[in-house]
Coordinates of C-alpha atoms in Angstrom, one line a residue:
X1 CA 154.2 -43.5 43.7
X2 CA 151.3 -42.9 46.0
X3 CA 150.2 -39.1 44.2
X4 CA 147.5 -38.5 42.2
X5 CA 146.7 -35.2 40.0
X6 CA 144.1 -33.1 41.2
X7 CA 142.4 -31.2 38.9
X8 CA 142.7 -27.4 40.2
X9 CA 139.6 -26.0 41.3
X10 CA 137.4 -23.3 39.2
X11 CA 136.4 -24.8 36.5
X12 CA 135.2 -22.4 33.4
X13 CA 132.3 -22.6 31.5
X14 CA 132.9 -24.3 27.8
X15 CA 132.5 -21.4 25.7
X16 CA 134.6 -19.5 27.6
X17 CA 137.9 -22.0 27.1
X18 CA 139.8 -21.4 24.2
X19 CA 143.0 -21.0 25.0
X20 CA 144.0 -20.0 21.0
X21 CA 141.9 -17.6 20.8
X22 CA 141.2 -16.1 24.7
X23 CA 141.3 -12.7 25.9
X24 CA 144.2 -11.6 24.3
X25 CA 146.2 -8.4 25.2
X26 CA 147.7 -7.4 22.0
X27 CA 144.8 -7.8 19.4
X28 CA 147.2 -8.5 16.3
X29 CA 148.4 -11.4 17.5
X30 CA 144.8 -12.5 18.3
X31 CA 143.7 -12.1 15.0
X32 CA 147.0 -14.3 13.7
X33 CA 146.2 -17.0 16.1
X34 CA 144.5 -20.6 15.3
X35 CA 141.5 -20.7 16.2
X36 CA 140.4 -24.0 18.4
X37 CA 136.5 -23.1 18.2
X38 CA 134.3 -23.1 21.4
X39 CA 133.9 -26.8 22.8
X40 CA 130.4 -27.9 21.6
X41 CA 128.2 -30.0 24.6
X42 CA 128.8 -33.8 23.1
X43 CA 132.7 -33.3 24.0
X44 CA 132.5 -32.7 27.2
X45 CA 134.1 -35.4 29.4
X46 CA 131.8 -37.3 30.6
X47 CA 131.8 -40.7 28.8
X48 CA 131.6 -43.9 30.7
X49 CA 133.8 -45.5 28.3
X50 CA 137.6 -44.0 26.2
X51 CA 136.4 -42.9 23.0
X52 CA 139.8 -42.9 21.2
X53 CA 142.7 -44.5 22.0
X54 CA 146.1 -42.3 22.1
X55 CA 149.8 -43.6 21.9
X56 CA 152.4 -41.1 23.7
X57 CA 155.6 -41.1 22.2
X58 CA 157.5 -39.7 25.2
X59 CA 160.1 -40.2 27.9
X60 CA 158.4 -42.2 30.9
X61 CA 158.6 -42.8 34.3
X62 CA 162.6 -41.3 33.9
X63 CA 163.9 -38.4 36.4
X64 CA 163.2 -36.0 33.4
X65 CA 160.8 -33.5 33.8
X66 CA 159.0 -33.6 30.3
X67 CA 158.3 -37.3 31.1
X68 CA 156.6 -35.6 34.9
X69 CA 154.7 -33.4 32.1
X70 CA 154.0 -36.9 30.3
X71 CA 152.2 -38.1 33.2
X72 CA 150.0 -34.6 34.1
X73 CA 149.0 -34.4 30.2
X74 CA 148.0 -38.4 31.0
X75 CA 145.9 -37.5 33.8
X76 CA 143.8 -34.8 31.4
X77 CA 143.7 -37.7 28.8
X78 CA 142.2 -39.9 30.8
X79 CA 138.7 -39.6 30.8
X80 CA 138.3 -39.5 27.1
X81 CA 140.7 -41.7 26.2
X82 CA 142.8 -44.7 26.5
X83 CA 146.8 -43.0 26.3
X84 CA 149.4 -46.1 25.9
X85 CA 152.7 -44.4 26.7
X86 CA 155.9 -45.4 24.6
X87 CA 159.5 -44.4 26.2
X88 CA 161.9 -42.1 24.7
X89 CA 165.4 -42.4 24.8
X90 CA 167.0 -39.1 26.2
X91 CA 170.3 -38.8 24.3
X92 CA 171.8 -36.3 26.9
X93 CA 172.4 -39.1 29.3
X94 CA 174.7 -40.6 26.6
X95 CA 178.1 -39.7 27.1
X96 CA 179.9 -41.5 24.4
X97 CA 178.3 -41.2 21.0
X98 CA 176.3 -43.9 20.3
X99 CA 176.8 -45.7 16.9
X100 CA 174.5 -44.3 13.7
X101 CA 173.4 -48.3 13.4
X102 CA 172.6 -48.5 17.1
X103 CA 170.2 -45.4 17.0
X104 CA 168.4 -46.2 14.1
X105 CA 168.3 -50.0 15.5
X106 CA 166.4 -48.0 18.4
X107 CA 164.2 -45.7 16.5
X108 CA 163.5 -49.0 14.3
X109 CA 162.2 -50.8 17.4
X110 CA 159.9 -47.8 18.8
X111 CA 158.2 -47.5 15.1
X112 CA 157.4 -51.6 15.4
X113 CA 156.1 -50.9 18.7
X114 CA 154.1 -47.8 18.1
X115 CA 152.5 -49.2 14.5
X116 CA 151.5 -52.5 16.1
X117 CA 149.4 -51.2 19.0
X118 CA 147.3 -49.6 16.3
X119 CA 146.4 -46.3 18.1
X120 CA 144.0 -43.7 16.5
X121 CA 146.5 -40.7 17.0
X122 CA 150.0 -40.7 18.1
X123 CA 151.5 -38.0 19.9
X124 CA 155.5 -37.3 20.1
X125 CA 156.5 -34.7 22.8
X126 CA 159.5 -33.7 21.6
X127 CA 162.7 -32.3 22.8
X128 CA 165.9 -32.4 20.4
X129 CA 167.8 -34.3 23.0
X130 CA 165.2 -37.8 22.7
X131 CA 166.2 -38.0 18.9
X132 CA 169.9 -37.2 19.2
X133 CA 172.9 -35.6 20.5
X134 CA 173.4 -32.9 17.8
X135 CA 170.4 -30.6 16.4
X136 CA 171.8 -32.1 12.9
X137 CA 171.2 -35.6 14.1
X138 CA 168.2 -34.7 15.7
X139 CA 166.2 -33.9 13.2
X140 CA 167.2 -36.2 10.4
X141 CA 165.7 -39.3 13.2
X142 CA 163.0 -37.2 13.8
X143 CA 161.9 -36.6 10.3
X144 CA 162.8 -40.6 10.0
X145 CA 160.3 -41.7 12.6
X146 CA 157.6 -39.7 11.5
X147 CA 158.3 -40.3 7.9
X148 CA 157.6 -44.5 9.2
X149 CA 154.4 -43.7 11.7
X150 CA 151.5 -45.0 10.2
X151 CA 149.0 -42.8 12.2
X152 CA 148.1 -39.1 12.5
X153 CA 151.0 -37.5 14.2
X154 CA 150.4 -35.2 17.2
X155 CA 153.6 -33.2 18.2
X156 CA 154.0 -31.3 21.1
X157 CA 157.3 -28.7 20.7
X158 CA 158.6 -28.4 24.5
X159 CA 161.6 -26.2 22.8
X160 CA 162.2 -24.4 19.9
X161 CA 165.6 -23.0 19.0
X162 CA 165.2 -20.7 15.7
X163 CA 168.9 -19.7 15.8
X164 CA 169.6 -23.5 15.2
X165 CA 167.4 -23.9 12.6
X166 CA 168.0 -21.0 10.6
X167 CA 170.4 -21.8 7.7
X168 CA 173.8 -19.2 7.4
X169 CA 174.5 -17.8 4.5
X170 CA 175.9 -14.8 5.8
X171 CA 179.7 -13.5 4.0
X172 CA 180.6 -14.0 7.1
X173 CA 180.1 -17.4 7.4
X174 CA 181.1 -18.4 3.9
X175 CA 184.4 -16.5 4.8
X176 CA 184.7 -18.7 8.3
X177 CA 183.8 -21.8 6.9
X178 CA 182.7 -22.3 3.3
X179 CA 182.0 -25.9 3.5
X180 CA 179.4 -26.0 6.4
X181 CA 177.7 -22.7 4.3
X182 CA 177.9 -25.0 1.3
X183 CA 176.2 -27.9 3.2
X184 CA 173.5 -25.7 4.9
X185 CA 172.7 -24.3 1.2
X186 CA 171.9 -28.1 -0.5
X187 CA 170.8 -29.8 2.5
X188 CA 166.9 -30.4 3.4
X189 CA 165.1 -28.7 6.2
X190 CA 164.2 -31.9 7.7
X191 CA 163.3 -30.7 10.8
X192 CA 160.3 -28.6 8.7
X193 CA 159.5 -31.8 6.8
X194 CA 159.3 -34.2 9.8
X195 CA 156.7 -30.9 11.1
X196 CA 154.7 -31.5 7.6
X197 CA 154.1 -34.7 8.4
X198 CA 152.4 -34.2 11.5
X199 CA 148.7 -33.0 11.7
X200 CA 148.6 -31.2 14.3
X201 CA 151.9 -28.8 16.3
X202 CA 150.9 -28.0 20.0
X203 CA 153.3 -25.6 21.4
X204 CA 152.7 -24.2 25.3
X205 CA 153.0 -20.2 24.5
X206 CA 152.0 -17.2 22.6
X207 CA 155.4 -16.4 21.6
X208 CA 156.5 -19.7 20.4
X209 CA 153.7 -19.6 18.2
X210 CA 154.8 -16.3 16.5
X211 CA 158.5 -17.5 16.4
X212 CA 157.4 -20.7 14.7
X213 CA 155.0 -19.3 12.1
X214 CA 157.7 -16.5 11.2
X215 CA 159.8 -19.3 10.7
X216 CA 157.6 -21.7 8.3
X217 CA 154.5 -19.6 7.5
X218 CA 152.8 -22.8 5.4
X219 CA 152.6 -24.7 8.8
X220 CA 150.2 -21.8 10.8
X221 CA 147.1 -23.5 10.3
X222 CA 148.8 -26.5 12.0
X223 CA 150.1 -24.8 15.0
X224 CA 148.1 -25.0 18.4
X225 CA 148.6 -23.3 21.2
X226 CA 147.6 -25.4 24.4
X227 CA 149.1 -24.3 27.8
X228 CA 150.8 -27.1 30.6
X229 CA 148.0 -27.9 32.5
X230 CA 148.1 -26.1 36.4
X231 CA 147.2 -29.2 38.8
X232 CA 148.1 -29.9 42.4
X233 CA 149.8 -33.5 43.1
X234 CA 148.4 -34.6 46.7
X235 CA 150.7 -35.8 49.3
X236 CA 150.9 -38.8 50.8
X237 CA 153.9 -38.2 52.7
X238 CA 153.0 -37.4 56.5
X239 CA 156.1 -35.9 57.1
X240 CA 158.0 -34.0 55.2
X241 CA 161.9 -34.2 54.9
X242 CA 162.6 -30.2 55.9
X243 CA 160.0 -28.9 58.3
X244 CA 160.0 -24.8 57.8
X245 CA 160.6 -22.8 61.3
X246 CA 157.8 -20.6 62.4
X247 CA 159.1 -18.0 61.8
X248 CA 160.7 -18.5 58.6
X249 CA 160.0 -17.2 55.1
X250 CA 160.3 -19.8 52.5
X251 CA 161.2 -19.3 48.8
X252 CA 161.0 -22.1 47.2
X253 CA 162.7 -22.7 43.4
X254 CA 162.3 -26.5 42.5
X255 CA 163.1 -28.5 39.9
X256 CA 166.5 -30.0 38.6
X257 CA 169.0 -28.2 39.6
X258 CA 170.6 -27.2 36.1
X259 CA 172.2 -23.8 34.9
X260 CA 169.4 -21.9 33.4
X261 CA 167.7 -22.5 36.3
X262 CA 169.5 -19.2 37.7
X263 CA 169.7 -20.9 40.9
X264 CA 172.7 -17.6 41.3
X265 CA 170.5 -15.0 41.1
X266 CA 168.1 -16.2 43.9
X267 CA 170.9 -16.5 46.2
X268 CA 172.6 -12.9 45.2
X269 CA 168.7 -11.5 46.0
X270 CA 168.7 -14.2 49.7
X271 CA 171.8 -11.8 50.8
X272 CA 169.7 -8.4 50.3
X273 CA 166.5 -10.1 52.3
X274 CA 165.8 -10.1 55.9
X275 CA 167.8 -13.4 58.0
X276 CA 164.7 -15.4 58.3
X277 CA 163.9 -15.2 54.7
X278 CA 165.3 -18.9 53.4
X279 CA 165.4 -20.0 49.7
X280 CA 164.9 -23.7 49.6
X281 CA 166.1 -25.9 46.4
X282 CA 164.2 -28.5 46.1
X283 CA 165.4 -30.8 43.6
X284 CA 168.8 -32.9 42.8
X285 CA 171.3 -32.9 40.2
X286 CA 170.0 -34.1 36.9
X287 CA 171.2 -37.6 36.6
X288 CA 171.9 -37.1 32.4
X289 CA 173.7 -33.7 33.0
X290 CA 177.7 -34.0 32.2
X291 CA 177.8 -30.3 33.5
X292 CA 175.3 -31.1 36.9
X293 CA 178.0 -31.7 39.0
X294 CA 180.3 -28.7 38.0
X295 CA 177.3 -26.5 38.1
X296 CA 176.7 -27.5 42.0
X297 CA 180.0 -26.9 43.0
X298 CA 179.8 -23.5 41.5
X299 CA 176.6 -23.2 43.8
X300 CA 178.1 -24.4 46.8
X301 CA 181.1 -21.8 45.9
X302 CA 178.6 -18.7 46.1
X303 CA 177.0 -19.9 49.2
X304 CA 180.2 -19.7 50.9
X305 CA 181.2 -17.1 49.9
X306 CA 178.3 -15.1 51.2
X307 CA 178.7 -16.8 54.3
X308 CA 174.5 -17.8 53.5
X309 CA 174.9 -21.7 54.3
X310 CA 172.0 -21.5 57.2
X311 CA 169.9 -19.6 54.5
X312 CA 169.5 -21.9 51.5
X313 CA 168.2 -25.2 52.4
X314 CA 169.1 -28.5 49.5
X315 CA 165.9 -31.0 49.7
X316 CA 168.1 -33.2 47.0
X317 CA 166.2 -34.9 44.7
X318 CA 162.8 -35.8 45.5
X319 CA 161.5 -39.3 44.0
X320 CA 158.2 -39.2 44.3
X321 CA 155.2 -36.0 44.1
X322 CA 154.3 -36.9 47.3
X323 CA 157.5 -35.3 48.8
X324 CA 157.8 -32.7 46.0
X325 CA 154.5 -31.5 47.5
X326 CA 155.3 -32.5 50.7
X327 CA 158.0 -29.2 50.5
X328 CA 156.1 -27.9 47.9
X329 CA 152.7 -26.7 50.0
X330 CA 155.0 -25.0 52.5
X331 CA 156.3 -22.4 50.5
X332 CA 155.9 -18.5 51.5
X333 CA 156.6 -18.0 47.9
X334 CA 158.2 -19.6 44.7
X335 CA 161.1 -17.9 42.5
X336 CA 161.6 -19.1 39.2
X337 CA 164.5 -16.6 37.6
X338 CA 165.2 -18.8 34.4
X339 CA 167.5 -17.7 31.9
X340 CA 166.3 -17.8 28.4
X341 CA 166.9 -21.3 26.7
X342 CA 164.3 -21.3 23.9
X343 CA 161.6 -23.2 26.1
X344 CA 157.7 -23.1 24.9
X345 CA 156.6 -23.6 28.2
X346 CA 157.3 -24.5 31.8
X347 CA 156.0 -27.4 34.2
X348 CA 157.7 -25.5 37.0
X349 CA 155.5 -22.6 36.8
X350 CA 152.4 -24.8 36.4
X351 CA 153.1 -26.5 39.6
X352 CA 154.0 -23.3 41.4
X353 CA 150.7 -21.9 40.8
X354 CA 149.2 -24.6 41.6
X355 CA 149.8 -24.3 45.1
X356 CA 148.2 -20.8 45.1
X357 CA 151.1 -18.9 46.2
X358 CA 153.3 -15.9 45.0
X359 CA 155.2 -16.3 41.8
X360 CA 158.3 -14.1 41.2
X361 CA 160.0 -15.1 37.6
X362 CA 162.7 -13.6 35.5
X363 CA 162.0 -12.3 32.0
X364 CA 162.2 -15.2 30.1
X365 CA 159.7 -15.6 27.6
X366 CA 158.4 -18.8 28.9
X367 CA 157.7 -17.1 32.5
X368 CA 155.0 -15.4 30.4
X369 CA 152.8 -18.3 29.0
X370 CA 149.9 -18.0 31.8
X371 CA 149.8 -13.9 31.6
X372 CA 148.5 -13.8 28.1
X373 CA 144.8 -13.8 28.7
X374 CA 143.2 -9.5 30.3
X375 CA 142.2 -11.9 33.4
X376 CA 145.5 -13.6 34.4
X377 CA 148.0 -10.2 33.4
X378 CA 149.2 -10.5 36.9
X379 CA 148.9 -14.1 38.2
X380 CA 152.5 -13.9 38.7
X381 CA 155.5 -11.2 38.8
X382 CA 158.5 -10.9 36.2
X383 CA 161.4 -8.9 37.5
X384 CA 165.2 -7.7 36.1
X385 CA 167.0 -11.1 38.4
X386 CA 170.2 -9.8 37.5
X387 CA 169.5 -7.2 39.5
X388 CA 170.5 -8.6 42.9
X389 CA 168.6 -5.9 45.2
X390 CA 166.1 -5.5 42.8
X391 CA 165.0 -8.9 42.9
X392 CA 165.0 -8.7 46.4
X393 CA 162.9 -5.3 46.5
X394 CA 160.4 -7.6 44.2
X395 CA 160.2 -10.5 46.2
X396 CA 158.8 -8.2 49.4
X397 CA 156.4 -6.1 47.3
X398 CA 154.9 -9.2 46.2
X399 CA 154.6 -10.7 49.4
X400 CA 153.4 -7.5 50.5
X401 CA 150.2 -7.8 48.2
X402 CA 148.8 -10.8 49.7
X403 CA 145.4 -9.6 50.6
X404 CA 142.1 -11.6 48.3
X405 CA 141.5 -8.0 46.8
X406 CA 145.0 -7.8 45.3
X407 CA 145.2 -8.3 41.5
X408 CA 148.1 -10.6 41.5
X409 CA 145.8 -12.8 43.7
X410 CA 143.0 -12.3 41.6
X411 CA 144.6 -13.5 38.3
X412 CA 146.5 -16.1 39.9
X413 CA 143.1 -17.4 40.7
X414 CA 141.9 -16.9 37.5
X415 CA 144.8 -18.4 36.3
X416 CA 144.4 -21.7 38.1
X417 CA 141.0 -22.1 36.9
X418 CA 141.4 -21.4 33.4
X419 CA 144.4 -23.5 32.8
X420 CA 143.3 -26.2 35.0
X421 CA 143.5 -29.7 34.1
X422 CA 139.8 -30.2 32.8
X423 CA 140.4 -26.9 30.7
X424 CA 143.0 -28.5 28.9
X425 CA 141.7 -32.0 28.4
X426 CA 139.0 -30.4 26.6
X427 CA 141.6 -28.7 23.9
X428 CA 143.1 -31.6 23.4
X429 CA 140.0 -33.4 22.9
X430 CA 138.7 -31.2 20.8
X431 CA 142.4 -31.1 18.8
X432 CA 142.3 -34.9 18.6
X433 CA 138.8 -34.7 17.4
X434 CA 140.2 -32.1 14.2
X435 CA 142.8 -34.5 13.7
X436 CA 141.0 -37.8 13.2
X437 CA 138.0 -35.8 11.1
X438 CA 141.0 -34.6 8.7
X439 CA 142.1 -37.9 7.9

């Protein structure tokens, strides 16, 4: 591909990175929190040689963004370890349901493979969509697959729905349809049991934690919390496909263009901001999306209709990192107003940081993972997006507030030092460490 992670610059002292158990603004939920203890000097990365060897169960080198998070967590891995990665199926891009025989044929395979190269951990990243279509069939694979693994499982949670987990047995329900209340009484929980069988549960934020525990309080002691790494990709792309004007103010939202994206929003705020402000997209269709297509149509629809087409620029999708951050490092500032969709975490707001820019972000609970710690409160800016002129009124304060002696520069700083990619190879060293010593 020609790009290479860069670990972000600002690196912390050891004892001060523990992401579990950091500077915490509510103290309850610090107390309640796991606590990864203070590195010790012997794990610091710094060995000639990989001292464990890692298989990552996870899409790879696919137009997916969790197998683009694949590769990042690969890059922290690195230096302590050798990772072998192992490619996941994502079932969205099936659009005829595959046979029960031919998925378990599948699942069958990956197990052989994963067992024979003999790893000391493995680690699953896990979205519901690589183990099935339906949250049903989803976890009854994934508690298969773990149930067959013959090493300590590592999962990472990229998503957690509680409403999908959570049984009904409301009257209501029984009224609507008794026989789905019957089956949700008798049948197991096998998305908990497939969680039991794993050592260790890495999710990316505060609040997935909470929702997790709340949900299966004997599993706490399991749960980790260990933020997406913040690291620049260099380019190697001399020049870029969209040059920005001089005079032009760029607000870049990148990443698959899908619908919780709230690609919507930015352009209702675009009409209420000055003619040279332009939002760029930068980023294609998903190619495993039945509902891509009819989602940029819909797009294309409010553009028109706004009579904005010289305002929001389409990159399409970009294949490499090298021309992600080719349009990427020109950015004025990024918008991220993402509906809520249950995520842990987001690689999108990792990357935007990473280019030390501005960060306006909806409300969703994921927009908040790198605000948790007294030092970071501001590293980026959460705003009402549904609130066309209010957006907008946002997106100038915050590029208003530039200057080094602003707090929202400050903390996004602090931000990109704390969570950078050395930071975060040392918790997961340090977790991998735990894990091997329990068995």
């Amino acid at each position: 591909m020609g790009t290479k992670l860069i670990a972000s610059q600002g690196g912390r002292d050891s004892s001060a990175i523990n992401v579990s158990m950091g500077n915490s603004i509510d103290a309850s939920i610090e107390c309640s929190l796991p606590a990864i203890e203070s590195l010790s000097p012997e794990l610091k990365i710094n060995s000639a040689s990989p001292i464990l060897s890692v298989s990552m169960v996870t899409p790879w080198k696919q137009k997916c963004g969790n197998a683009e998070y694949a590769e990042r967590l690969c890059g922290a891995l690195d230096s302590f370890s050798k990772v072998t990665p192992f490619d996941l199926r994502n079932f969205m891009e099936e659009f005829s349901l595959r046979s029960k025989k031919s998925v378990r044929k599948h699942f069958r395979e990956l197990v052989e493979k994963v067992n024979s190269q003999g790893s000391d951990i493995v680690h699953i990243q896990h979205e519901f969509c690589f183990f099935g279509q339906s949250v049903q069939r989803s976890n009854h694979e994934f508690f298969r697959f773990t149930k067959c693994i013959n090493k300590p499982i590592v999962v990472t949670l990229h998503t957690f729905r509680e409403s999908g987990l959570k049984r009904g047995r409301s009257l209501k329900l029984f009224l609507k349809k008794p026989l789905r209340y019957i089956r949700d009484l008798i049948r197991p929980d096998e998305y908990y049991k497939a969680l039991r069988r794993c050592e260790a549960i890495v999710v990316h934020s505060h609040d997935t934690y909470t929702q997790l525990v709340s949900t299966y309080p004997k599993l706490r002691k399991r749960v980790n919390i260990i933020q997406i790494p913040i690291a620049l990709v260099e380019s190697s792309v001399s020049v870029p496909s969209i040059t920005k004007k001089s005079d032009d103010i760029w607000m870049v939202l990148t990443g698959f263009v899908t619908p919780y994206k709230g690609h919507e929003y930015a352009i209702n705020a675009l009409e209420h901001l000055p003619e040279n402000f332009k939002l760029v997209i930068a980023g294609g269709r998903h190619p495993k999306d039945r509902g891509a297509s009819r989602y940029w149509i819909e797009l294309l629809g409010i553009i028109q209709e706004k009579r904005l087409q010289n305002r929001v620029l389409f990159t399409g999708f970009l294949p490499t990192g090298g021309e992600q951050a080719s349009i990427l490092k020109q950015a004025d500032l990024f918008v991220l107003p993402y509906k809520e969709v249950g995520q842990s975490g987001s690689a999108v707001l990792a990357d935007a940081l990473a280019y030390d820019r501005p960060v306006v972000t909806s409300n969703a609970r994921s927009m908040f993972v790198y605000r948790m710690s007294s030092d970071c409160v501001y590293s980026s800016v959460s705003i009402d997006v549904t609130d066309a002129i209010g957006f907008a009124d946002g997106i100038l304060y915050t590029l208003k507030n530039t200057d080094e002696s602003s707090c929202i520069v400050s903390h996004r700083k602090a931000a990109i030092a704390r969570y950078s990619l050395d930071s975060i190879g040392l918790l997961y060293k340090q977790l991998y460490k735990q894990v091997i010593e329990k068995k």
